[in-house]
PDB file of C-alpha atoms in Angstrom:
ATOM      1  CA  UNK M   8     -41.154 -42.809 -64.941  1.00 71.00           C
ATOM      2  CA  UNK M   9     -41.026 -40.154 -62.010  1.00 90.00           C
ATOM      3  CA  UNK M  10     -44.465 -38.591 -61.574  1.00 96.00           C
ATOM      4  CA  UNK M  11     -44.420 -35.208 -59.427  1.00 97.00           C
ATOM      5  CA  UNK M  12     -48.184 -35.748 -57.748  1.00 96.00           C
ATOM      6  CA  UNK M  13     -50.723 -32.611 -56.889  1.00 96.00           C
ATOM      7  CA  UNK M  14     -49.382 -33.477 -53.328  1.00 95.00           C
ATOM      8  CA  UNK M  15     -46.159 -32.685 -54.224  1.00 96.00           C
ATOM      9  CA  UNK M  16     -47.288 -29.742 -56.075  1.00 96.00           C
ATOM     10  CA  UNK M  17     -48.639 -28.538 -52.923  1.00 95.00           C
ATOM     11  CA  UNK M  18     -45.638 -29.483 -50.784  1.00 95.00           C
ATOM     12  CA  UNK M  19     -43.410 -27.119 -52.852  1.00 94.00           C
ATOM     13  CA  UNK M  20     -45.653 -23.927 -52.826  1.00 93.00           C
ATOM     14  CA  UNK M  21     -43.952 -20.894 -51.055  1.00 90.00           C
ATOM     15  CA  UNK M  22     -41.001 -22.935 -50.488  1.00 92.00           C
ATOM     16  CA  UNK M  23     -37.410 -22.188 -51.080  1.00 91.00           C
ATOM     17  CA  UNK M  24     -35.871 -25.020 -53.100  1.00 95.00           C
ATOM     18  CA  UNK M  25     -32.040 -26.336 -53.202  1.00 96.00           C
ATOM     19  CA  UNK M  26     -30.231 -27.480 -56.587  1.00 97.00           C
ATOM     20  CA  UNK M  27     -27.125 -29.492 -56.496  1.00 97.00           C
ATOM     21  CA  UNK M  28     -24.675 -29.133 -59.633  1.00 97.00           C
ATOM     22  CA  UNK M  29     -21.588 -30.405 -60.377  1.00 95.00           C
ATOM     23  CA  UNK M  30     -18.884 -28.436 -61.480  1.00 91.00           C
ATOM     24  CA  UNK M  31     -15.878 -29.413 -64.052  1.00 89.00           C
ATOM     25  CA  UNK M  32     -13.750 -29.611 -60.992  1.00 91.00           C
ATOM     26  CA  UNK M  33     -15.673 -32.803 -59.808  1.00 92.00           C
ATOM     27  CA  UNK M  34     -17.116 -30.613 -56.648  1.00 93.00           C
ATOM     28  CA  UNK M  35     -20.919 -30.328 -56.001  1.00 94.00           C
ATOM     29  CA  UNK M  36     -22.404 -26.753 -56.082  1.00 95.00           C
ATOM     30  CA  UNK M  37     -25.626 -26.283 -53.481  1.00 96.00           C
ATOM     31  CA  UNK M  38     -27.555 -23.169 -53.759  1.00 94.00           C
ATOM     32  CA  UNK M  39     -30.950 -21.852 -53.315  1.00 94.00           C
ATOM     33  CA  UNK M  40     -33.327 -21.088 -56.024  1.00 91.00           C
ATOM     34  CA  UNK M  41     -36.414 -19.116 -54.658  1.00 86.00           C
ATOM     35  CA  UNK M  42     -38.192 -19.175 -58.307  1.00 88.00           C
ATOM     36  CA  UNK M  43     -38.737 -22.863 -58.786  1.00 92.00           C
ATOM     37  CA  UNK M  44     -42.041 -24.682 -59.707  1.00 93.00           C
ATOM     38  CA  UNK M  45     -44.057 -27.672 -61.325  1.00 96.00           C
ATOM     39  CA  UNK M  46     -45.518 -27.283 -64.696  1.00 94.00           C
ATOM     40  CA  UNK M  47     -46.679 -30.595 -65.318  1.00 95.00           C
ATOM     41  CA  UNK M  48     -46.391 -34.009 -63.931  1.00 96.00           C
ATOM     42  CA  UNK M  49     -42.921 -34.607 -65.480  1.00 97.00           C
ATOM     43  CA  UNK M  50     -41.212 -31.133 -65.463  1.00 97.00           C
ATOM     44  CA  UNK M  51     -40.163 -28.627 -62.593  1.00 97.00           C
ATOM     45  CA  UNK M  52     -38.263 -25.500 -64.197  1.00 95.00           C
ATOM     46  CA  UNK M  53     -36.481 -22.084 -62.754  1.00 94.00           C
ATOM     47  CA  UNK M  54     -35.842 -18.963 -63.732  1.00 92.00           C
ATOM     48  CA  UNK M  55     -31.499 -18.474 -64.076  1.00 93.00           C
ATOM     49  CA  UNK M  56     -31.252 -15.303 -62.768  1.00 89.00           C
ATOM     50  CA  UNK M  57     -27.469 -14.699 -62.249  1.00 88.00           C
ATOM     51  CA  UNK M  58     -25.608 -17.231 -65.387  1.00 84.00           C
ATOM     52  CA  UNK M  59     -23.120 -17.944 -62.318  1.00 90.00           C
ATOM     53  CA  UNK M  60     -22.528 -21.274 -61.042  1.00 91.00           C
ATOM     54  CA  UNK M  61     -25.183 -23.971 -61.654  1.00 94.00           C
ATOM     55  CA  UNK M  62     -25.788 -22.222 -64.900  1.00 94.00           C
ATOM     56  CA  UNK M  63     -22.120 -22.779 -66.310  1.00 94.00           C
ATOM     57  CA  UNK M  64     -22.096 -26.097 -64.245  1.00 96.00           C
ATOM     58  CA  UNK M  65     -25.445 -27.441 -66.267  1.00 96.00           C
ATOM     59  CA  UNK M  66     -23.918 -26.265 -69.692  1.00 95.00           C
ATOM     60  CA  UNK M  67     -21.299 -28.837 -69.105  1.00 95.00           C
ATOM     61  CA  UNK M  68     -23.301 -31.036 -67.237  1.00 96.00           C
ATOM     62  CA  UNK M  69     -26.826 -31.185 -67.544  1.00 97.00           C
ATOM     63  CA  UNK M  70     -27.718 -33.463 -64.397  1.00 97.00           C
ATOM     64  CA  UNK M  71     -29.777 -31.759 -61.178  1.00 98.00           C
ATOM     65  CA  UNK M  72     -31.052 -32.617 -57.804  1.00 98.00           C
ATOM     66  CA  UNK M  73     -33.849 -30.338 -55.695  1.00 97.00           C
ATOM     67  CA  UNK M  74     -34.945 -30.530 -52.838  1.00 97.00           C
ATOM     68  CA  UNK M  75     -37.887 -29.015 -50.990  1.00 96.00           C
ATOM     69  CA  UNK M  76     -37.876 -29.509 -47.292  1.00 94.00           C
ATOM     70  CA  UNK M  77     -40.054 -28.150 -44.422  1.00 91.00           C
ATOM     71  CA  UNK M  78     -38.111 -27.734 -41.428  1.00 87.00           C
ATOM     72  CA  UNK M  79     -41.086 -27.840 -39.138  1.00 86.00           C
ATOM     73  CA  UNK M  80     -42.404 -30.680 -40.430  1.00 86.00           C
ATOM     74  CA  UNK M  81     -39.123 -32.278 -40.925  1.00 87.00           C
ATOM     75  CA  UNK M  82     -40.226 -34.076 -44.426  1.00 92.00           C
ATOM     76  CA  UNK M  83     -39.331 -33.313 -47.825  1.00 95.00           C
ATOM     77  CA  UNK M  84     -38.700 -34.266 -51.412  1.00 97.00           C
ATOM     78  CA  UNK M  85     -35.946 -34.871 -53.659  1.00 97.00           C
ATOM     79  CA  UNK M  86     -36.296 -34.368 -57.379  1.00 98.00           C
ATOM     80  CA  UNK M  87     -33.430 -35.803 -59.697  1.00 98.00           C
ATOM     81  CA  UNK M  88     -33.120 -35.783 -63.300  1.00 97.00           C
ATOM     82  CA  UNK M  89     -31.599 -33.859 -66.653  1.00 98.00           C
ATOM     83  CA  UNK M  90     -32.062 -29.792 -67.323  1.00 97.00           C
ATOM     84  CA  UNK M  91     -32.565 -28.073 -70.626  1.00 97.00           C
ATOM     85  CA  UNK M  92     -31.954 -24.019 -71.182  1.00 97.00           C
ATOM     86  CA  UNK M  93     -35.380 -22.572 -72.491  1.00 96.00           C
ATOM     87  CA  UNK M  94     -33.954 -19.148 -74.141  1.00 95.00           C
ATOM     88  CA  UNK M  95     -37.266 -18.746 -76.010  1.00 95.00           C
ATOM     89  CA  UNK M  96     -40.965 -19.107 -76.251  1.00 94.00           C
ATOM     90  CA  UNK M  97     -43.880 -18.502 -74.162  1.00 93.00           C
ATOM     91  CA  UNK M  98     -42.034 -20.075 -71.288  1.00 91.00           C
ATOM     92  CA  UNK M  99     -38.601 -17.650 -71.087  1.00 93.00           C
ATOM     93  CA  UNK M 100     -41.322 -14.635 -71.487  1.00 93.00           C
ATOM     94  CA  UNK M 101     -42.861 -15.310 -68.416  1.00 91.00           C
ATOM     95  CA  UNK M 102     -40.043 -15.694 -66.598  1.00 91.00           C
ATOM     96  CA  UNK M 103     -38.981 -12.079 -68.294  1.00 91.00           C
ATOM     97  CA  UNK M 104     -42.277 -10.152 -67.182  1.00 93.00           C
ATOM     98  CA  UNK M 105     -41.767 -12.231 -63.468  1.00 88.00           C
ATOM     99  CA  UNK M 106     -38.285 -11.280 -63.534  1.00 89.00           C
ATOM    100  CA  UNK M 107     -38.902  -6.924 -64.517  1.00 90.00           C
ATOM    101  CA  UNK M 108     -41.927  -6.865 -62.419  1.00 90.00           C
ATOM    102  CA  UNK M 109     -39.475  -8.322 -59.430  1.00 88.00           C
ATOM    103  CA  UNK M 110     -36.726  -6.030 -60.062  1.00 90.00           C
ATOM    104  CA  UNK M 111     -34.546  -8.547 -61.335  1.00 88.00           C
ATOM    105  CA  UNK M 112     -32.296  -8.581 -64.729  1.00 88.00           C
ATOM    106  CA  UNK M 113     -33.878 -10.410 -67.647  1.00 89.00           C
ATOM    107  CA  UNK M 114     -33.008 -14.401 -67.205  1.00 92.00           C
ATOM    108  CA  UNK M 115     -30.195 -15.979 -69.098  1.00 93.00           C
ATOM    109  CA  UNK M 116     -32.547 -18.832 -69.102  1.00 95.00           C
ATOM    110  CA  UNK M 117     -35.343 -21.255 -68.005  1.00 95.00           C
ATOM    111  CA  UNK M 118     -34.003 -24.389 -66.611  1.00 97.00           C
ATOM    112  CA  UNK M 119     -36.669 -26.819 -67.292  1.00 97.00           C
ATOM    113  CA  UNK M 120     -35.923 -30.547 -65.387  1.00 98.00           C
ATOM    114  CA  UNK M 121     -37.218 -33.492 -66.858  1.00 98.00           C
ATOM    115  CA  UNK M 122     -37.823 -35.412 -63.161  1.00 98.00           C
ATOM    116  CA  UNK M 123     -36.482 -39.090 -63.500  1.00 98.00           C
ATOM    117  CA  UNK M 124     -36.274 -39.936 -60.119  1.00 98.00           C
ATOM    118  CA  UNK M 125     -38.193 -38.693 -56.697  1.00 98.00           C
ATOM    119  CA  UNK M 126     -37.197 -39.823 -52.991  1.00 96.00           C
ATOM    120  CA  UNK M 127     -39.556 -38.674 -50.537  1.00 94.00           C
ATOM    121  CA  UNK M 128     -37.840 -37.253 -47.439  1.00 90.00           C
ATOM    122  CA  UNK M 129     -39.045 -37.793 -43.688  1.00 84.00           C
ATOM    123  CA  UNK M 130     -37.635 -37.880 -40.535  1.00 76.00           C
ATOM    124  CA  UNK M 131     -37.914 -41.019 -38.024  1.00 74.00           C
ATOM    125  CA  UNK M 132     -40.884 -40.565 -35.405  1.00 71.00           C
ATOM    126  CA  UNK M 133     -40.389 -42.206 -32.275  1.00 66.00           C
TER     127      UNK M 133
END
């Protein structure tokens, strides 16, 4: 089992992160999502914002990739595993207060990951 370390943890504060979906057509879907974050050693989760394209994409298909990078640093972390739409409970109203106190619409839902597979990401050094 996948275990997403305090290092980790660390790694991904203030960081954008990138999903990967797939859609029904068979083509991947890469976007930014600027509200993810760890909530245990197991789970990462995201507030769906917009109901657009990973959203309809992980209805059909529940499988995700994310990854955090630093540019500078060149180093990074991939996080693959299976989604689940959190539409209630204390979870989906934090995201709602996050969500009105940023300005935002409410969420359509909480994508919470269950991480199944990590692949740390760093660049050569000569």
């Amino acid at each position: 089992m996948a275990k997403i370390t305090d290092e980790m943890k660390q790694f991904m504060k203030g960081k954008t992160a990138f999903i990967a979906t797939v859609g029904a057509d068979g083509f991947p879907d890469v976007g930014p999502k600027g509200s993810l974050f760890p909530v245990d050693e197991e789970h990462l989760v995201y507030y769906e914002l917009t109901g657009r394209h990973h959203y309809q994409n992980l209805l059909k298909n529940p499988k995700i990739a994310v990854t955090v990078v630093d540019v500078e640093k060149t180093a990074g972390y991939t996080f693959q595993g299976t989604t689940e739409m959190v539409t209630t409970g204390p979870l989906f109203d934090k995201a709602t207060q996050w969500s009105q106190k940023a300005g935002f619409n409410p969420p359509k839902a909480v994508v919470r990951i269950k991480v199944e597979k990590i692949h740390e990401m760093t660049a050569p050094k000569k």
